[in-house]
């Protein structure tokens, strides 16, 4: 099985390398309709689909095979849901209405502004948590010795 995967990957790599040479020049106005470009997109979608299916399959297999991992996963999903709820609460308010009104000519609605604010807040909160989880163990090791 491992040899078949390696052979398939080598074949895909050779096809992609050959298509690279058939790509149109950057100043060609009809470059997006090139057959080589379309085939490279098809290869990309196939590889992306294989990666997603393999990730989900093996992730679920490991999740269900290891005792206690399902409980940990549910805690993680619950924690993420709490962070998203807090972020959505922080993104609501007068600021969202003002931004939506000022950008209404671009098609922005209050809901869109709230969702963007929520996404930014989720990113910032998770970044702070990740930095804290990296720094705190190091600080603990420095001072506990």
Short mmCIF file of C-alpha atoms in Angstrom, two decimals, residues 72-123:
data_model
loop_
_atom_site.label_atom_id
_atom_site.label_comp_id
_atom_site.label_asym_id
_atom_site.label_seq_id
_atom_site.Cartn_x
_atom_site.Cartn_y
_atom_site.Cartn_z
CA UNK A 72 -11.46 15.50 25.75
CA UNK A 73 -12.69 16.34 22.25
CA UNK A 74 -16.12 17.30 23.57
CA UNK A 75 -14.49 19.55 26.19
CA UNK A 76 -12.44 21.19 23.44
CA UNK A 77 -15.47 21.73 21.22
CA UNK A 78 -17.41 23.10 24.20
CA UNK A 79 -14.56 25.47 25.03
CA UNK A 80 -14.45 26.68 21.44
CA UNK A 81 -18.23 27.21 21.49
CA UNK A 82 -17.86 29.30 24.66
CA UNK A 83 -15.11 31.41 23.06
CA UNK A 84 -17.29 31.94 19.97
CA UNK A 85 -20.29 32.93 22.12
CA UNK A 86 -18.20 35.39 24.14
CA UNK A 87 -16.71 36.81 20.94
CA UNK A 88 -20.14 37.29 19.37
CA UNK A 89 -21.31 39.04 22.52
CA UNK A 90 -18.31 41.35 22.42
CA UNK A 91 -18.86 42.17 18.73
CA UNK A 92 -22.46 43.29 19.22
CA UNK A 93 -23.31 46.84 20.10
CA UNK A 94 -23.45 50.36 18.78
CA UNK A 95 -20.10 50.10 17.00
CA UNK A 96 -21.45 47.40 14.69
CA UNK A 97 -24.45 49.57 13.80
CA UNK A 98 -22.25 52.59 13.09
CA UNK A 99 -19.83 50.63 10.90
CA UNK A 100 -22.72 48.99 9.01
CA UNK A 101 -24.32 52.39 8.38
CA UNK A 102 -21.06 53.95 7.21
CA UNK A 103 -20.37 51.05 4.82
CA UNK A 104 -23.93 50.46 3.64
CA UNK A 105 -22.98 51.63 0.15
CA UNK A 106 -20.65 48.61 -0.07
CA UNK A 107 -23.41 46.20 0.95
CA UNK A 108 -22.34 45.79 4.58
CA UNK A 109 -25.06 44.83 7.00
CA UNK A 110 -25.04 44.82 10.76
CA UNK A 111 -24.94 41.01 10.78
CA UNK A 112 -21.91 40.97 8.49
CA UNK A 113 -20.08 43.46 10.70
CA UNK A 114 -20.93 41.41 13.81
CA UNK A 115 -19.66 38.20 12.18
CA UNK A 116 -16.40 39.84 11.13
CA UNK A 117 -15.95 41.27 14.62
CA UNK A 118 -16.70 37.86 16.12
CA UNK A 119 -14.09 36.22 13.90
CA UNK A 120 -11.46 38.78 14.90
CA UNK A 121 -12.31 38.40 18.58
CA UNK A 122 -12.10 34.59 18.34
CA UNK A 123 -8.69 34.93 16.69
#
